[in-house]
XYZ file of C-alpha atoms in Angstrom:
642
model
C -25.238 -17.508 -53.127
C -23.270 -20.660 -53.914
C -24.441 -23.998 -53.047
C -21.206 -24.414 -51.102
C -21.982 -21.354 -48.947
C -25.662 -22.609 -48.368
C -24.291 -25.768 -47.189
C -22.003 -24.055 -44.799
C -24.800 -21.966 -43.437
C -26.732 -25.083 -42.933
C -23.950 -26.783 -41.140
C -23.314 -23.740 -38.941
C -27.053 -23.413 -38.009
C -27.024 -27.167 -36.808
C -23.839 -26.429 -34.686
C -25.374 -23.376 -33.235
C -28.690 -25.007 -32.606
C -26.946 -27.877 -30.868
C -25.197 -25.237 -28.698
C -28.259 -23.275 -27.750
C -30.227 -26.381 -26.823
C -27.553 -28.185 -24.783
C -28.506 -29.039 -21.382
C -25.427 -27.438 -19.878
C -25.932 -24.255 -21.990
C -25.341 -21.752 -19.067
C -21.939 -23.097 -18.235
C -18.667 -21.448 -19.364
C -17.265 -22.427 -21.787
C -19.559 -24.551 -23.892
C -17.223 -25.538 -26.652
C -18.656 -26.620 -29.990
C -16.267 -26.333 -32.832
C -16.691 -25.953 -36.423
C -14.011 -28.368 -37.719
C -13.776 -27.399 -41.461
C -12.826 -23.904 -40.693
C -10.961 -24.028 -37.365
C -13.498 -22.058 -35.412
C -13.959 -22.473 -31.610
C -17.441 -21.107 -30.676
C -18.379 -20.443 -26.999
C -21.856 -19.724 -25.756
C -21.447 -16.975 -23.101
C -24.599 -17.000 -20.842
C -26.553 -13.893 -19.988
C -25.564 -11.859 -17.096
C -21.822 -12.218 -18.104
C -19.931 -8.900 -18.945
C -18.695 -8.490 -22.541
C -14.854 -8.596 -22.837
C -15.312 -4.962 -24.037
C -17.282 -4.135 -20.994
C -16.758 -0.264 -21.262
C -18.150 -0.425 -24.706
C -20.433 -3.394 -25.077
C -21.933 -3.980 -21.697
C -25.177 -5.917 -22.438
C -24.797 -8.235 -19.601
C -28.598 -9.465 -19.698
C -28.009 -10.989 -23.132
C -26.120 -14.211 -23.979
C -23.754 -14.077 -27.040
C -21.437 -16.146 -29.022
C -17.735 -15.701 -28.776
C -15.780 -17.074 -31.607
C -11.969 -17.792 -31.506
C -9.425 -19.828 -33.513
C -9.424 -23.655 -32.853
C -5.921 -24.487 -31.641
C -3.556 -27.135 -33.260
C -5.674 -27.704 -36.387
C -4.711 -28.999 -39.825
C -4.626 -25.834 -41.635
C -6.401 -25.245 -44.927
C -5.340 -22.949 -47.609
C -8.501 -21.039 -47.901
C -12.102 -21.207 -46.659
C -13.071 -21.241 -50.355
C -11.082 -24.239 -51.216
C -12.314 -26.932 -53.582
C -15.337 -28.956 -52.579
C -13.155 -31.634 -50.752
C -15.303 -33.042 -47.941
C -12.314 -34.497 -45.999
C -13.604 -34.708 -42.380
C -9.998 -34.534 -41.237
C -9.459 -30.971 -42.330
C -9.494 -28.620 -39.320
C -9.461 -31.556 -36.913
C -7.639 -31.288 -33.764
C -4.242 -32.840 -33.401
C -3.915 -35.964 -31.117
C -3.606 -34.819 -27.467
C -4.733 -31.275 -28.026
C -7.027 -29.543 -25.418
C -9.541 -26.876 -25.947
C -8.786 -23.638 -24.198
C -11.037 -22.571 -21.419
C -12.388 -19.253 -20.708
C -11.274 -17.891 -17.301
C -14.456 -16.710 -15.369
C -14.401 -14.347 -12.428
C -17.612 -13.870 -10.287
C -17.830 -10.627 -8.211
C -20.805 -9.450 -6.002
C -21.579 -5.737 -6.540
C -23.277 -3.717 -3.766
C -24.606 -0.264 -4.685
C -24.812 2.342 -1.819
C -26.502 5.757 -1.672
C -28.741 7.668 -3.658
C -29.383 6.401 -7.213
C -27.985 8.389 -10.234
C -30.309 8.291 -13.064
C -27.810 9.785 -15.630
C -27.566 7.427 -18.644
C -24.422 5.676 -19.620
C -24.068 4.951 -23.328
C -22.855 1.607 -24.602
C -23.285 0.150 -27.892
C -27.021 -0.384 -28.890
C -28.142 0.484 -25.386
C -27.953 2.509 -22.295
C -28.182 2.076 -18.307
C -28.349 4.086 -15.193
C -25.048 5.140 -13.898
C -26.075 3.987 -10.445
C -29.045 1.741 -10.199
C -29.731 2.176 -6.310
C -29.077 0.166 -3.268
C -28.996 -3.578 -4.320
C -26.996 -6.426 -4.504
C -26.051 -7.900 -7.943
C -23.595 -10.626 -9.144
C -21.546 -9.993 -12.290
C -19.382 -12.471 -14.149
C -16.268 -11.347 -16.155
C -14.696 -13.429 -18.909
C -11.059 -13.342 -19.736
C -10.025 -13.919 -23.482
C -6.343 -13.823 -22.982
C -6.003 -17.602 -23.311
C -7.993 -17.712 -26.640
C -6.286 -17.663 -30.147
C -7.334 -15.022 -32.572
C -8.582 -15.448 -36.297
C -7.207 -13.814 -39.320
C -9.405 -11.085 -40.612
C -10.221 -12.936 -43.800
C -11.717 -15.790 -41.912
C -13.446 -13.558 -39.450
C -15.278 -11.804 -42.292
C -16.307 -15.188 -43.949
C -17.670 -16.322 -40.623
C -19.482 -13.087 -40.060
C -21.027 -13.311 -43.478
C -22.203 -16.859 -42.822
C -23.830 -15.735 -39.524
C -25.686 -13.081 -41.337
C -27.167 -15.573 -43.507
C -28.028 -17.644 -40.371
C -29.919 -14.706 -38.935
C -31.983 -14.347 -41.973
C -33.196 -17.995 -41.453
C -33.434 -17.848 -37.757
C -34.212 -14.438 -36.396
C -33.858 -15.345 -32.713
C -30.127 -15.894 -32.673
C -28.081 -13.794 -30.216
C -25.132 -11.570 -30.869
C -21.852 -13.036 -32.249
C -18.461 -11.736 -31.576
C -15.314 -12.818 -33.210
C -11.875 -12.275 -32.001
C -9.343 -10.972 -34.657
C -5.667 -11.083 -34.833
C -5.261 -7.259 -34.994
C -2.739 -7.362 -37.908
C -2.125 -4.336 -39.864
C -3.353 -2.624 -41.792
C -6.894 -3.266 -40.573
C -5.900 -3.275 -36.884
C -9.282 -4.945 -36.256
C -9.652 -6.482 -32.670
C -13.235 -7.721 -32.672
C -15.970 -8.007 -35.345
C -19.502 -8.293 -34.024
C -22.839 -9.397 -35.856
C -25.690 -8.120 -33.678
C -29.454 -8.808 -34.700
C -32.006 -6.372 -33.479
C -35.711 -5.741 -33.792
C -37.072 -2.632 -35.884
C -40.334 -0.834 -36.042
C -40.745 -1.348 -39.795
C -43.321 -4.180 -40.307
C -41.786 -4.997 -43.751
C -38.207 -5.415 -42.155
C -38.900 -6.428 -38.544
C -35.176 -7.408 -38.074
C -31.942 -5.725 -38.786
C -28.231 -6.808 -38.403
C -25.609 -4.381 -37.359
C -22.093 -5.276 -38.225
C -19.565 -3.908 -35.733
C -15.839 -3.215 -36.366
C -13.645 -2.590 -33.311
C -10.284 -1.251 -34.228
C -7.327 -0.725 -31.691
C -4.284 1.359 -32.222
C -1.729 3.415 -30.530
C -3.143 6.857 -29.401
C -0.793 9.753 -30.325
C -3.244 12.211 -31.686
C -2.452 11.145 -35.131
C -4.919 11.961 -38.030
C -8.187 10.214 -37.696
C -7.973 9.760 -33.905
C -9.102 13.099 -32.437
C -12.634 13.766 -31.363
C -13.310 16.040 -34.238
C -12.344 13.481 -36.564
C -14.670 10.985 -35.120
C -17.536 13.329 -35.150
C -16.958 14.236 -38.922
C -16.970 10.513 -39.627
C -20.107 9.979 -37.704
C -21.997 12.755 -39.391
C -20.679 11.682 -42.779
C -21.781 8.065 -42.295
C -25.187 8.765 -40.772
C -26.026 12.126 -42.454
C -26.671 13.385 -39.082
C -26.118 16.913 -37.571
C -25.825 17.946 -34.763
C -24.085 15.206 -32.616
C -23.854 14.975 -28.854
C -20.808 13.485 -27.053
C -21.221 11.726 -23.673
C -18.233 10.926 -21.641
C -17.221 8.235 -19.131
C -13.835 7.907 -17.256
C -12.430 5.516 -14.720
C -9.533 6.654 -12.429
C -7.660 4.072 -10.413
C -6.747 5.190 -7.010
C -5.357 2.080 -5.696
C -4.644 -1.460 -6.814
C -5.766 -3.025 -10.161
C -9.339 -2.612 -11.171
C -9.303 -3.752 -14.559
C -11.147 -6.899 -13.946
C -10.373 -10.440 -13.708
C -6.806 -11.163 -14.734
C -5.050 -9.706 -11.725
C -1.536 -10.851 -10.796
C -1.944 -13.061 -7.538
C 1.345 -11.417 -6.232
C -0.193 -7.948 -6.398
C -2.654 -6.608 -3.873
C -6.181 -7.655 -4.559
C -7.804 -4.717 -2.895
C -8.708 -1.868 -5.346
C -10.145 1.587 -5.429
C -11.549 3.476 -8.325
C -13.682 6.432 -9.219
C -16.010 6.507 -12.336
C -17.543 9.713 -13.786
C -20.178 10.396 -16.194
C -20.917 13.591 -17.939
C -22.178 15.218 -21.041
C -20.813 17.758 -23.515
C -17.318 16.415 -23.925
C -15.277 18.522 -26.289
C -11.879 16.779 -26.730
C -10.102 13.556 -26.087
C -8.985 12.861 -22.515
C -10.987 15.916 -21.324
C -11.208 15.761 -17.357
C -14.600 15.361 -16.144
C -16.040 18.650 -14.701
C -16.341 19.063 -10.920
C -20.185 19.142 -11.294
C -20.268 15.589 -12.901
C -21.731 12.570 -11.359
C -19.382 9.838 -9.933
C -19.349 6.502 -8.453
C -16.661 5.443 -5.825
C -15.835 1.658 -6.091
C -13.882 -0.210 -3.363
C -12.984 -3.819 -3.209
C -11.160 -4.414 0.183
C -9.274 -7.715 0.745
C -8.686 -7.911 4.533
C -5.310 -9.604 3.821
C -4.170 -6.330 2.273
C -4.579 -4.120 5.359
C -2.718 -6.506 7.882
C 0.207 -3.957 7.991
C -2.168 -1.190 8.878
C -4.055 -3.206 11.456
C -1.322 -5.529 12.955
C -2.936 -5.709 16.502
C -6.531 -6.729 15.887
C -5.613 -8.750 12.966
C -3.030 -10.854 14.865
C -5.576 -11.390 17.587
C -7.939 -12.595 15.056
C -5.663 -14.938 13.548
C -4.587 -16.318 16.758
C -8.132 -16.827 17.836
C -8.802 -18.613 14.647
C -5.863 -21.062 15.332
C -6.983 -21.660 18.755
C -10.517 -22.677 17.712
C -9.132 -24.983 15.023
C -6.879 -26.503 17.448
C -9.874 -27.031 19.740
C -11.895 -28.669 17.091
C -9.009 -30.893 16.411
C -8.656 -31.909 19.920
C -12.489 -32.705 20.257
C -12.398 -34.787 17.125
C -9.344 -36.747 18.255
C -10.924 -37.473 21.800
C -13.959 -38.720 19.943
C -11.943 -41.413 18.349
C -10.064 -42.485 21.344
C -11.244 -45.107 23.948
C -9.898 -43.182 27.023
C -12.485 -41.209 28.890
C -10.274 -38.271 29.952
C -7.544 -36.548 27.985
C -4.342 -35.792 29.506
C -2.672 -32.246 29.318
C 0.295 -32.088 26.912
C 3.790 -31.116 28.162
C 6.068 -29.376 25.582
C 8.974 -29.127 28.137
C 8.751 -25.383 28.899
C 10.386 -23.872 31.992
C 7.388 -24.053 34.609
C 9.239 -22.160 37.294
C 9.878 -19.124 34.889
C 6.355 -19.231 33.362
C 4.984 -19.286 36.919
C 7.043 -16.126 37.887
C 5.741 -14.206 34.667
C 2.188 -15.240 35.437
C 2.274 -13.897 39.072
C 3.934 -10.686 37.701
C 1.088 -10.351 35.323
C -1.390 -10.656 38.178
C 0.507 -7.941 40.180
C 0.091 -5.583 37.289
C -3.501 -6.238 37.185
C -3.781 -5.494 41.122
C -2.030 -2.342 40.645
C -4.392 -1.210 37.735
C -7.430 -2.250 39.789
C -6.115 0.016 42.481
C -5.753 2.998 40.056
C -1.884 2.775 40.091
C 0.049 2.626 36.879
C 1.904 -0.695 36.657
C 4.700 0.341 34.189
C 4.729 1.926 30.584
C 3.586 -1.314 28.960
C 0.087 -1.655 30.316
C -1.697 -4.943 29.780
C -4.999 -3.153 29.427
C -4.512 -1.945 25.939
C -4.789 -3.572 22.426
C -1.431 -3.147 20.527
C -3.178 -1.580 17.405
C -2.248 1.324 15.424
C -4.664 4.396 15.539
C -6.732 5.238 12.593
C -8.117 8.609 12.185
C -10.651 10.315 9.756
C -12.633 13.352 9.607
C -10.524 14.994 12.359
C -11.335 12.187 14.785
C -8.381 10.360 16.296
C -10.179 7.534 17.870
C -8.446 4.106 17.439
C -8.933 0.379 18.177
C -6.925 0.772 21.426
C -9.071 0.446 24.625
C -7.923 1.295 27.998
C -10.992 -0.105 29.902
C -10.464 -3.870 29.563
C -11.615 -6.005 32.385
C -9.523 -8.882 33.719
C -10.614 -11.640 31.471
C -9.819 -9.466 28.472
C -6.423 -8.594 29.765
C -5.950 -12.310 30.454
C -6.672 -13.108 26.721
C -3.887 -10.676 25.794
C -1.503 -12.338 28.089
C -2.407 -15.842 27.143
C -2.395 -15.351 23.334
C 1.260 -14.428 23.393
C 2.274 -17.844 24.721
C 3.744 -20.225 22.101
C 1.721 -23.328 23.042
C -1.709 -24.433 24.447
C 0.194 -26.347 27.112
C 1.562 -23.086 28.480
C -1.769 -21.309 28.173
C -3.328 -24.066 30.289
C -0.464 -23.989 32.815
C -0.974 -20.138 33.222
C -4.689 -20.415 33.515
C -4.491 -22.935 36.326
C -2.301 -20.522 38.131
C -4.564 -17.670 37.646
C -7.732 -19.557 38.860
C -5.955 -21.098 42.055
C -4.727 -17.693 42.930
C -8.453 -16.400 42.720
C -9.606 -19.329 44.844
C -6.853 -18.788 47.378
C -7.914 -15.095 47.727
C -4.482 -13.927 46.503
C -6.026 -12.487 43.351
C -9.403 -10.452 43.269
C -10.454 -10.101 39.473
C -12.122 -7.036 38.213
C -14.954 -8.045 35.983
C -17.780 -6.043 34.304
C -21.501 -7.093 34.911
C -21.777 -7.509 31.194
C -18.934 -9.993 31.042
C -20.878 -13.441 30.913
C -18.101 -15.605 29.578
C -17.545 -18.938 31.253
C -14.290 -17.775 32.667
C -15.780 -14.726 34.314
C -18.455 -16.903 35.844
C -15.849 -19.326 37.277
C -13.950 -16.513 38.740
C -16.857 -14.941 40.440
C -17.649 -18.323 41.933
C -14.090 -18.898 43.107
C -13.774 -15.588 44.971
C -17.171 -15.993 46.569
C -15.960 -19.176 48.483
C -15.917 -18.403 52.067
C -15.588 -21.739 53.950
C -13.071 -24.630 53.458
C -15.731 -26.955 52.297
C -16.699 -24.454 49.388
C -13.053 -24.130 48.444
C -12.606 -27.975 48.340
C -15.714 -28.368 46.233
C -14.651 -25.537 43.942
C -11.161 -27.141 43.463
C -12.786 -30.189 42.343
C -14.729 -28.093 39.749
C -11.569 -26.353 38.638
C -9.872 -29.673 37.907
C -12.845 -30.298 35.384
C -12.496 -26.962 33.879
C -8.685 -27.014 33.609
C -8.774 -30.169 31.297
C -7.248 -29.586 27.875
C -10.376 -29.242 25.818
C -12.380 -27.180 28.650
C -9.335 -24.968 29.127
C -9.149 -24.218 25.388
C -12.912 -23.551 25.282
C -12.579 -21.097 27.957
C -9.646 -19.203 26.241
C -11.583 -19.007 22.945
C -14.531 -17.798 24.888
C -12.558 -14.805 26.400
C -10.931 -14.205 23.197
C -14.296 -13.825 21.328
C -15.585 -11.612 24.023
C -12.674 -9.256 23.881
C -12.680 -8.963 20.164
C -16.421 -8.393 20.112
C -16.093 -5.445 22.390
C -13.041 -4.127 20.510
C -15.099 -3.958 16.966
C -18.248 -2.618 18.843
C -16.163 0.117 20.765
C -14.555 1.151 17.392
C -17.684 1.572 15.189
C -19.597 3.064 18.064
C -17.108 5.605 19.114
C -16.388 6.756 15.655
C -20.069 7.184 15.316
C -20.305 5.196 12.016
C -23.328 3.173 13.064
C -25.794 2.855 15.791
C -25.407 -0.195 18.311
C -28.761 -1.853 16.988
C -27.019 -2.391 13.655
C -24.365 -4.444 15.367
C -26.662 -6.654 17.448
C -26.504 -9.498 14.791
C -22.449 -9.534 15.012
C -22.408 -9.520 18.825
C -25.223 -11.967 19.542
C -24.496 -14.027 22.697
C -26.955 -16.811 21.999
C -25.024 -18.644 19.063
C -22.159 -20.941 19.107
C -18.417 -19.977 19.209
C -18.111 -21.067 15.505
C -20.795 -18.854 14.548
C -19.480 -15.840 16.652
C -15.968 -16.463 15.201
C -17.417 -16.114 11.566
C -19.222 -12.903 12.584
C -16.086 -11.481 13.944
C -14.386 -12.267 10.557
C -17.265 -10.292 9.021
C -16.723 -7.341 11.195
C -13.040 -7.513 10.133
C -14.051 -7.322 6.544
C -15.908 -4.008 7.388
C -13.050 -2.692 9.400
C -10.818 -3.439 6.405
C -13.192 -1.640 4.175
C -13.065 1.529 6.470
C -9.253 1.215 6.802
C -8.856 1.162 3.029
C -11.296 3.972 2.411
C -9.568 6.194 4.814
C -5.983 5.329 4.220
C -5.982 5.560 0.438
C -9.143 7.341 -0.687
C -9.531 9.885 2.122
C -13.282 9.347 1.917
C -15.107 11.760 4.201
C -17.242 10.936 7.262
C -20.703 11.512 5.557
C -19.982 9.020 2.895
C -18.585 6.391 5.304
C -21.926 6.907 7.232
C -23.491 5.449 4.221
C -21.022 2.910 3.164
C -20.730 1.035 6.519
C -24.346 0.377 7.262
C -24.679 -0.927 3.900
C -21.664 -3.327 4.437
C -23.260 -4.505 7.779
C -26.584 -5.270 5.963
C -24.741 -7.186 3.301
C -22.749 -9.445 5.708
C -25.757 -10.310 7.744
C -26.796 -12.598 4.781
C -23.318 -13.493 3.233
C -20.140 -15.176 4.329
C -17.079 -13.224 5.190
C -15.470 -14.995 2.110
C -17.777 -13.124 -0.186
C -16.001 -9.911 -0.371
C -18.060 -7.652 -2.687
C -17.381 -4.619 -4.637
C -19.011 -1.567 -2.888
C -20.269 1.131 -5.122
C -20.987 4.488 -3.331
C -22.890 7.165 -5.311
C -21.245 10.634 -5.496
C -23.890 12.731 -7.024
C -23.220 16.164 -8.930
C -23.115 19.121 -6.860
C -22.814 17.221 -3.679
C -20.617 18.843 -1.122
C -19.632 15.849 0.733
C -18.122 14.334 -2.386
C -16.628 17.322 -4.037
C -13.088 17.131 -2.443
C -12.554 13.438 -3.251
C -13.758 13.946 -6.878
C -11.448 16.961 -7.372
C -8.538 15.284 -5.687
C -8.668 12.276 -7.880
C -8.813 14.239 -11.097
C -5.889 16.460 -9.871
C -3.650 13.538 -8.810
C -4.402 10.831 -11.175
C -4.992 10.058 -14.871
C -7.863 8.022 -16.239
C -7.298 4.415 -16.631
C -10.249 4.274 -19.077
C -11.782 7.245 -20.934
C -14.740 6.806 -23.327
C -16.529 9.131 -25.647
C -19.885 7.981 -27.107
C -21.091 10.120 -30.130
C -24.728 9.897 -30.582
C -27.456 11.430 -32.876
C -31.173 11.901 -32.541
C -31.705 8.787 -34.479
C -29.784 6.554 -32.073
C -26.842 5.966 -34.251
C -23.564 5.805 -32.301
C -19.968 5.886 -32.576
C -17.507 5.039 -29.689
C -13.924 5.764 -28.825
C -12.200 4.275 -25.745
C -8.656 5.228 -24.592
C -7.265 2.701 -22.265
C -4.017 3.305 -20.231
C -1.284 0.733 -21.153
C 0.516 -1.207 -18.640
C 3.662 0.747 -17.605
C 5.896 -2.321 -18.232
C 4.426 -2.728 -21.715
C 5.186 0.882 -22.459
C 8.739 0.412 -21.300
C 9.173 -2.579 -23.616
C 7.860 -0.762 -26.451
C 10.246 2.274 -25.514
C 7.460 4.844 -25.459
C 7.003 5.543 -21.892
C 6.793 9.189 -20.963
C 7.307 11.387 -17.857
C 4.100 13.284 -18.523
C 1.706 10.450 -17.838
C 0.110 7.203 -19.160
C 0.595 5.830 -22.662
C -2.876 5.076 -24.107
C -4.226 2.811 -26.722
C -7.259 3.766 -28.545
C -10.317 1.524 -29.629
C -12.721 2.916 -32.071
C -16.027 1.146 -32.537
C -18.314 1.694 -35.563
C -21.537 -0.086 -36.461
C -23.432 -0.448 -39.708
C -27.092 -1.507 -39.785
C -28.669 -3.466 -42.575
C -32.293 -4.510 -42.583
C -32.934 -8.065 -43.390
């Protein structure tokens, strides 16, 4: 080894040591660059998915990711003369280092664990680990520049020498420019321990090649098996399969288009005995159903209850603003706002609304547009046709439906004043359930119980306090929360998805309205999960009975903004999951398909087929009517003891 290479190894070790011992070493990215050769080295912390996550999924180990340093003064060769000019490879003035985009997702496993092994490079893991919550980080390398293969090989050779001197170094993966004829996308240097006391460490050099998949020579499964047996002198081999089918949305990780729906549904399969490329998984294979439900994506399916929840949130925000503004003012009593509405017309509409309530309380239909139903679309599953509509609203719930349609808080307060004065005068007898403990229900009960003129005068004074702008808004928010709580409970209970005791946390009465609203938002996330599962995946009743309690349990300890990826196990030979698995295989083509060729001595060759974006296929002129156009990634590793 030349003295120059030894010097380069020494310099590289110093840089890696500085990076590994940095105080902020768990952040992404940690950018330490090797100026001479234009390398940009990122230390990716543990519990972060590898960019080749279907192939190298060692999330528990940290690793180096090496890309090209942008805007550098280029050198002719890494083996140039011994010119020690420190300006070579330096950043141009004003240049910025590229940053790694990182997406964090929580993953909730639901149902019976599946112990079948999924094969990745250098390790395996259970297909379904059990009911638990984990957090996964994904990195996006699209913003990084790629290195020429000659520089990658030189850097890899330096790193092998570094490992010889310091055996505790992690993996290093280098981004390649994918230029022909090599077509190399990644090169990896992976140290690992051996059982040989004379050679306790070994280094695996990994070549990841990508190309178009068109069944050309060298890309069939038989070709790969022959290569594997020739390279490792091994016979026979086993081939383990993995496939992911996208049912709805984009499930390929982190770089989703913000203009596209964020919700996604996919099904993953794992099976053994693969015989050919793109072989469909057998009906008896194990599978996992993944669903990521963004509540904003189902607004068109749930317009009624979504609109009510949004209105309630807006009113609560308005209430908090008024409370804050009043705290800053010197006046003791706030004055009601007047937005110039037609009071006579609004009074007439309010009295007509009370007439409808009277007719309904007497068992007579008011008209075809009853005020006692929430305007939501029905959602059916498993042969059931129950919906979010309720025909058993009491009068404060119906009052909420009437008030929420008014365009301003001033009009809401005006109508509420008419309703309460009608109740006090005995012209309106509200129908209230005994379970209705809202402030408005208590006031109405007290108003209609006044029998003497003295009681009515005292009650009128009390109403004047209740009808102040802030107190009025508080009452409207209160009845809105109560109504929506009843809507969600009614839906989940009548659909027999959960028992009422599982909902107690979400409908507790002894917490603030702010907390009640947060818990309603959590229930809406769970309802969105049901809606997406039923509408796009046709998931059956038995599986929903597993999914929804797990979601309730998750949201008891997490915010509604923490929308996780739920993974439901669909074990082999399970009758409850047979239909959804078979339908998926018949109607869709795999987005990702992986074959892992293994031998008894644990050597492994991997091939991944990944469906190309349809727009990319059109640009390249190779779109077909038969199905997806695929690219193939072939991974080969060579182990050398050190």
